[in-house]
Amino acid sequence: MSEPLAPPLLDVDDLSVHFHVPGSGWRARKRVLRAVDGVSFNVAERETLGIVGESGCGKSTLARALLRLVPTSSGHLHYAGRDLLALDAAALRPLRRELQIIFQDPLAALDPRMTVGQIIGEAPARAARRPAARRAPSHACWR
């Protein structure tokens, strides 16, 4: 007999992100840009999901919505059983240590004045309070 399936680590159900875009001209009406429209998927612990598509299809907007960097228009978003859309900024702060995004434009996302070790250690450094703890994660990558 098989073991019961664990709940997904990430559960996305019918997620949509719509932007209101002003029209051109003095009588133009606003239009709705449906950047992400009705996306659903689950990701189990230790599972990897790749999101692919043509340029401009909403991949980056979806990733930003999953991290609550852009507002969602509708849908449900649960991480580790918690409703991310119901959390305020203070409740999201501790979860940001577990959630990451790597932006697709390295020239905009990576600071050329920083070393690779500094870039890798930047997020843990912000989360850690002790100086030794700030250095440990990036140094561990090079061993």
PDB file of N, CA and C in Angstrom, residues 46-87:
ATOM      1  N   ARG A  46      11.250  19.207  -2.430  1.00  0.00           N
ATOM      2  CA  ARG A  46      12.361  18.603  -3.172  1.00  0.00           C
ATOM      3  C   ARG A  46      12.057  18.415  -4.658  1.00  0.00           C
ATOM      4  N   GLU A  47      11.031  19.033  -5.141  1.00  0.00           N
ATOM      5  CA  GLU A  47      10.681  18.968  -6.556  1.00  0.00           C
ATOM      6  C   GLU A  47      11.096  20.284  -7.214  1.00  0.00           C
ATOM      7  N   THR A  48      11.470  20.211  -8.479  1.00  0.00           N
ATOM      8  CA  THR A  48      11.862  21.398  -9.231  1.00  0.00           C
ATOM      9  C   THR A  48      10.854  21.634 -10.335  1.00  0.00           C
ATOM     10  N   LEU A  49      10.502  22.889 -10.533  1.00  0.00           N
ATOM     11  CA  LEU A  49       9.573  23.261 -11.596  1.00  0.00           C
ATOM     12  C   LEU A  49      10.236  24.317 -12.460  1.00  0.00           C
ATOM     13  N   GLY A  50      10.235  24.103 -13.758  1.00  0.00           N
ATOM     14  CA  GLY A  50      10.734  25.105 -14.697  1.00  0.00           C
ATOM     15  C   GLY A  50       9.556  25.764 -15.388  1.00  0.00           C
ATOM     16  N   ILE A  51       9.641  27.066 -15.568  1.00  0.00           N
ATOM     17  CA  ILE A  51       8.588  27.806 -16.265  1.00  0.00           C
ATOM     18  C   ILE A  51       9.218  28.364 -17.529  1.00  0.00           C
ATOM     19  N   VAL A  52       8.718  27.932 -18.671  1.00  0.00           N
ATOM     20  CA  VAL A  52       9.272  28.364 -19.953  1.00  0.00           C
ATOM     21  C   VAL A  52       8.176  28.975 -20.803  1.00  0.00           C
ATOM     22  N   GLY A  53       8.573  29.821 -21.708  1.00  0.00           N
ATOM     23  CA  GLY A  53       7.621  30.440 -22.621  1.00  0.00           C
ATOM     24  C   GLY A  53       8.296  31.543 -23.402  1.00  0.00           C
ATOM     25  N   GLU A  54       7.591  32.029 -24.381  1.00  0.00           N
ATOM     26  CA  GLU A  54       8.161  33.074 -25.221  1.00  0.00           C
ATOM     27  C   GLU A  54       8.288  34.379 -24.453  1.00  0.00           C
ATOM     28  N   SER A  55       9.074  35.264 -24.987  1.00  0.00           N
ATOM     29  CA  SER A  55       9.294  36.566 -24.372  1.00  0.00           C
ATOM     30  C   SER A  55       7.970  37.313 -24.228  1.00  0.00           C
ATOM     31  N   GLY A  56       7.740  37.863 -23.038  1.00  0.00           N
ATOM     32  CA  GLY A  56       6.534  38.650 -22.800  1.00  0.00           C
ATOM     33  C   GLY A  56       5.300  37.855 -22.435  1.00  0.00           C
ATOM     34  N   CYS A  57       5.447  36.549 -22.174  1.00  0.00           N
ATOM     35  CA  CYS A  57       4.260  35.732 -21.895  1.00  0.00           C
ATOM     36  C   CYS A  57       3.847  35.730 -20.422  1.00  0.00           C
ATOM     37  N   GLY A  58       4.645  36.357 -19.532  1.00  0.00           N
ATOM     38  CA  GLY A  58       4.239  36.455 -18.136  1.00  0.00           C
ATOM     39  C   GLY A  58       5.056  35.644 -17.151  1.00  0.00           C
ATOM     40  N   LYS A  59       6.152  35.043 -17.590  1.00  0.00           N
ATOM     41  CA  LYS A  59       6.972  34.223 -16.684  1.00  0.00           C
ATOM     42  C   LYS A  59       7.503  35.035 -15.501  1.00  0.00           C
ATOM     43  N   SER A  60       8.106  36.172 -15.789  1.00  0.00           N
ATOM     44  CA  SER A  60       8.673  37.002 -14.711  1.00  0.00           C
ATOM     45  C   SER A  60       7.579  37.577 -13.825  1.00  0.00           C
ATOM     46  N   THR A  61       6.465  37.949 -14.413  1.00  0.00           N
ATOM     47  CA  THR A  61       5.349  38.471 -13.617  1.00  0.00           C
ATOM     48  C   THR A  61       4.817  37.385 -12.693  1.00  0.00           C
ATOM     49  N   LEU A  62       4.721  36.155 -13.185  1.00  0.00           N
ATOM     50  CA  LEU A  62       4.294  35.040 -12.340  1.00  0.00           C
ATOM     51  C   LEU A  62       5.262  34.862 -11.174  1.00  0.00           C
ATOM     52  N   ALA A  63       6.561  34.870 -11.454  1.00  0.00           N
ATOM     53  CA  ALA A  63       7.552  34.709 -10.384  1.00  0.00           C
ATOM     54  C   ALA A  63       7.436  35.835  -9.362  1.00  0.00           C
ATOM     55  N   ARG A  64       7.250  37.041  -9.827  1.00  0.00           N
ATOM     56  CA  ARG A  64       7.097  38.178  -8.906  1.00  0.00           C
ATOM     57  C   ARG A  64       5.817  38.049  -8.078  1.00  0.00           C
ATOM     58  N   ALA A  65       4.752  37.549  -8.690  1.00  0.00           N
ATOM     59  CA  ALA A  65       3.491  37.359  -7.962  1.00  0.00           C
ATOM     60  C   ALA A  65       3.641  36.284  -6.888  1.00  0.00           C
ATOM     61  N   LEU A  66       4.395  35.226  -7.187  1.00  0.00           N
ATOM     62  CA  LEU A  66       4.602  34.167  -6.206  1.00  0.00           C
ATOM     63  C   LEU A  66       5.321  34.694  -4.968  1.00  0.00           C
ATOM     64  N   LEU A  67       6.151  35.702  -5.146  1.00  0.00           N
ATOM     65  CA  LEU A  67       6.876  36.296  -4.026  1.00  0.00           C
ATOM     66  C   LEU A  67       6.195  37.536  -3.476  1.00  0.00           C
ATOM     67  N   ARG A  68       5.021  37.842  -4.011  1.00  0.00           N
ATOM     68  CA  ARG A  68       4.244  39.017  -3.594  1.00  0.00           C
ATOM     69  C   ARG A  68       4.979  40.324  -3.875  1.00  0.00           C
ATOM     70  N   LEU A  69       5.727  40.355  -4.966  1.00  0.00           N
ATOM     71  CA  LEU A  69       6.396  41.582  -5.393  1.00  0.00           C
ATOM     72  C   LEU A  69       5.499  42.412  -6.294  1.00  0.00           C
ATOM     73  N   VAL A  70       4.474  41.785  -6.860  1.00  0.00           N
ATOM     74  CA  VAL A  70       3.419  42.494  -7.593  1.00  0.00           C
ATOM     75  C   VAL A  70       2.087  41.990  -7.043  1.00  0.00           C
ATOM     76  N   PRO A  71       1.069  42.833  -7.031  1.00  0.00           N
ATOM     77  CA  PRO A  71      -0.232  42.386  -6.513  1.00  0.00           C
ATOM     78  C   PRO A  71      -0.917  41.425  -7.479  1.00  0.00           C
ATOM     79  N   THR A  72      -1.625  40.468  -6.916  1.00  0.00           N
ATOM     80  CA  THR A  72      -2.402  39.539  -7.735  1.00  0.00           C
ATOM     81  C   THR A  72      -3.820  40.076  -7.890  1.00  0.00           C
ATOM     82  N   SER A  73      -4.463  39.680  -8.973  1.00  0.00           N
ATOM     83  CA  SER A  73      -5.842  40.098  -9.221  1.00  0.00           C
ATOM     84  C   SER A  73      -6.835  39.097  -8.666  1.00  0.00           C
ATOM     85  N   SER A  74      -6.460  37.814  -8.721  1.00  0.00           N
ATOM     86  CA  SER A  74      -7.337  36.769  -8.195  1.00  0.00           C
ATOM     87  C   SER A  74      -6.530  35.488  -8.041  1.00  0.00           C
ATOM     88  N   GLY A  75      -7.143  34.515  -7.406  1.00  0.00           N
ATOM     89  CA  GLY A  75      -6.528  33.209  -7.239  1.00  0.00           C
ATOM     90  C   GLY A  75      -6.094  32.951  -5.812  1.00  0.00           C
ATOM     91  N   HIS A  76      -5.431  31.813  -5.636  1.00  0.00           N
ATOM     92  CA  HIS A  76      -4.967  31.372  -4.322  1.00  0.00           C
ATOM     93  C   HIS A  76      -3.498  31.003  -4.415  1.00  0.00           C
ATOM     94  N   LEU A  77      -2.765  31.290  -3.344  1.00  0.00           N
ATOM     95  CA  LEU A  77      -1.328  31.038  -3.305  1.00  0.00           C
ATOM     96  C   LEU A  77      -0.957  30.586  -1.899  1.00  0.00           C
ATOM     97  N   HIS A  78      -0.576  29.315  -1.776  1.00  0.00           N
ATOM     98  CA  HIS A  78      -0.212  28.755  -0.473  1.00  0.00           C
ATOM     99  C   HIS A  78       1.218  28.230  -0.522  1.00  0.00           C
ATOM    100  N   TYR A  79       1.987  28.555   0.505  1.00  0.00           N
ATOM    101  CA  TYR A  79       3.349  28.059   0.651  1.00  0.00           C
ATOM    102  C   TYR A  79       3.455  27.419   2.027  1.00  0.00           C
ATOM    103  N   ALA A  80       3.828  26.154   2.058  1.00  0.00           N
ATOM    104  CA  ALA A  80       3.959  25.400   3.312  1.00  0.00           C
ATOM    105  C   ALA A  80       2.681  25.501   4.142  1.00  0.00           C
ATOM    106  N   GLY A  81       1.543  25.453   3.459  1.00  0.00           N
ATOM    107  CA  GLY A  81       0.253  25.484   4.131  1.00  0.00           C
ATOM    108  C   GLY A  81      -0.237  26.864   4.532  1.00  0.00           C
ATOM    109  N   ARG A  82       0.555  27.906   4.279  1.00  0.00           N
ATOM    110  CA  ARG A  82       0.163  29.273   4.659  1.00  0.00           C
ATOM    111  C   ARG A  82      -0.348  30.022   3.441  1.00  0.00           C
ATOM    112  N   ASP A  83      -1.416  30.750   3.638  1.00  0.00           N
ATOM    113  CA  ASP A  83      -2.002  31.561   2.569  1.00  0.00           C
ATOM    114  C   ASP A  83      -1.176  32.835   2.416  1.00  0.00           C
ATOM    115  N   LEU A  84      -0.314  32.881   1.398  1.00  0.00           N
ATOM    116  CA  LEU A  84       0.568  34.036   1.219  1.00  0.00           C
ATOM    117  C   LEU A  84      -0.189  35.308   0.891  1.00  0.00           C
ATOM    118  N   LEU A  85      -1.336  35.180   0.250  1.00  0.00           N
ATOM    119  CA  LEU A  85      -2.090  36.374  -0.128  1.00  0.00           C
ATOM    120  C   LEU A  85      -2.774  37.028   1.069  1.00  0.00           C
ATOM    121  N   ALA A  86      -2.900  36.295   2.170  1.00  0.00           N
ATOM    122  CA  ALA A  86      -3.538  36.848   3.367  1.00  0.00           C
ATOM    123  C   ALA A  86      -2.528  37.471   4.331  1.00  0.00           C
ATOM    124  N   LEU A  87      -1.232  37.306   4.061  1.00  0.00           N
ATOM    125  CA  LEU A  87      -0.214  37.792   4.988  1.00  0.00           C
ATOM    126  C   LEU A  87       0.126  39.254   4.724  1.00  0.00           C
TER     127      LEU A  87
END
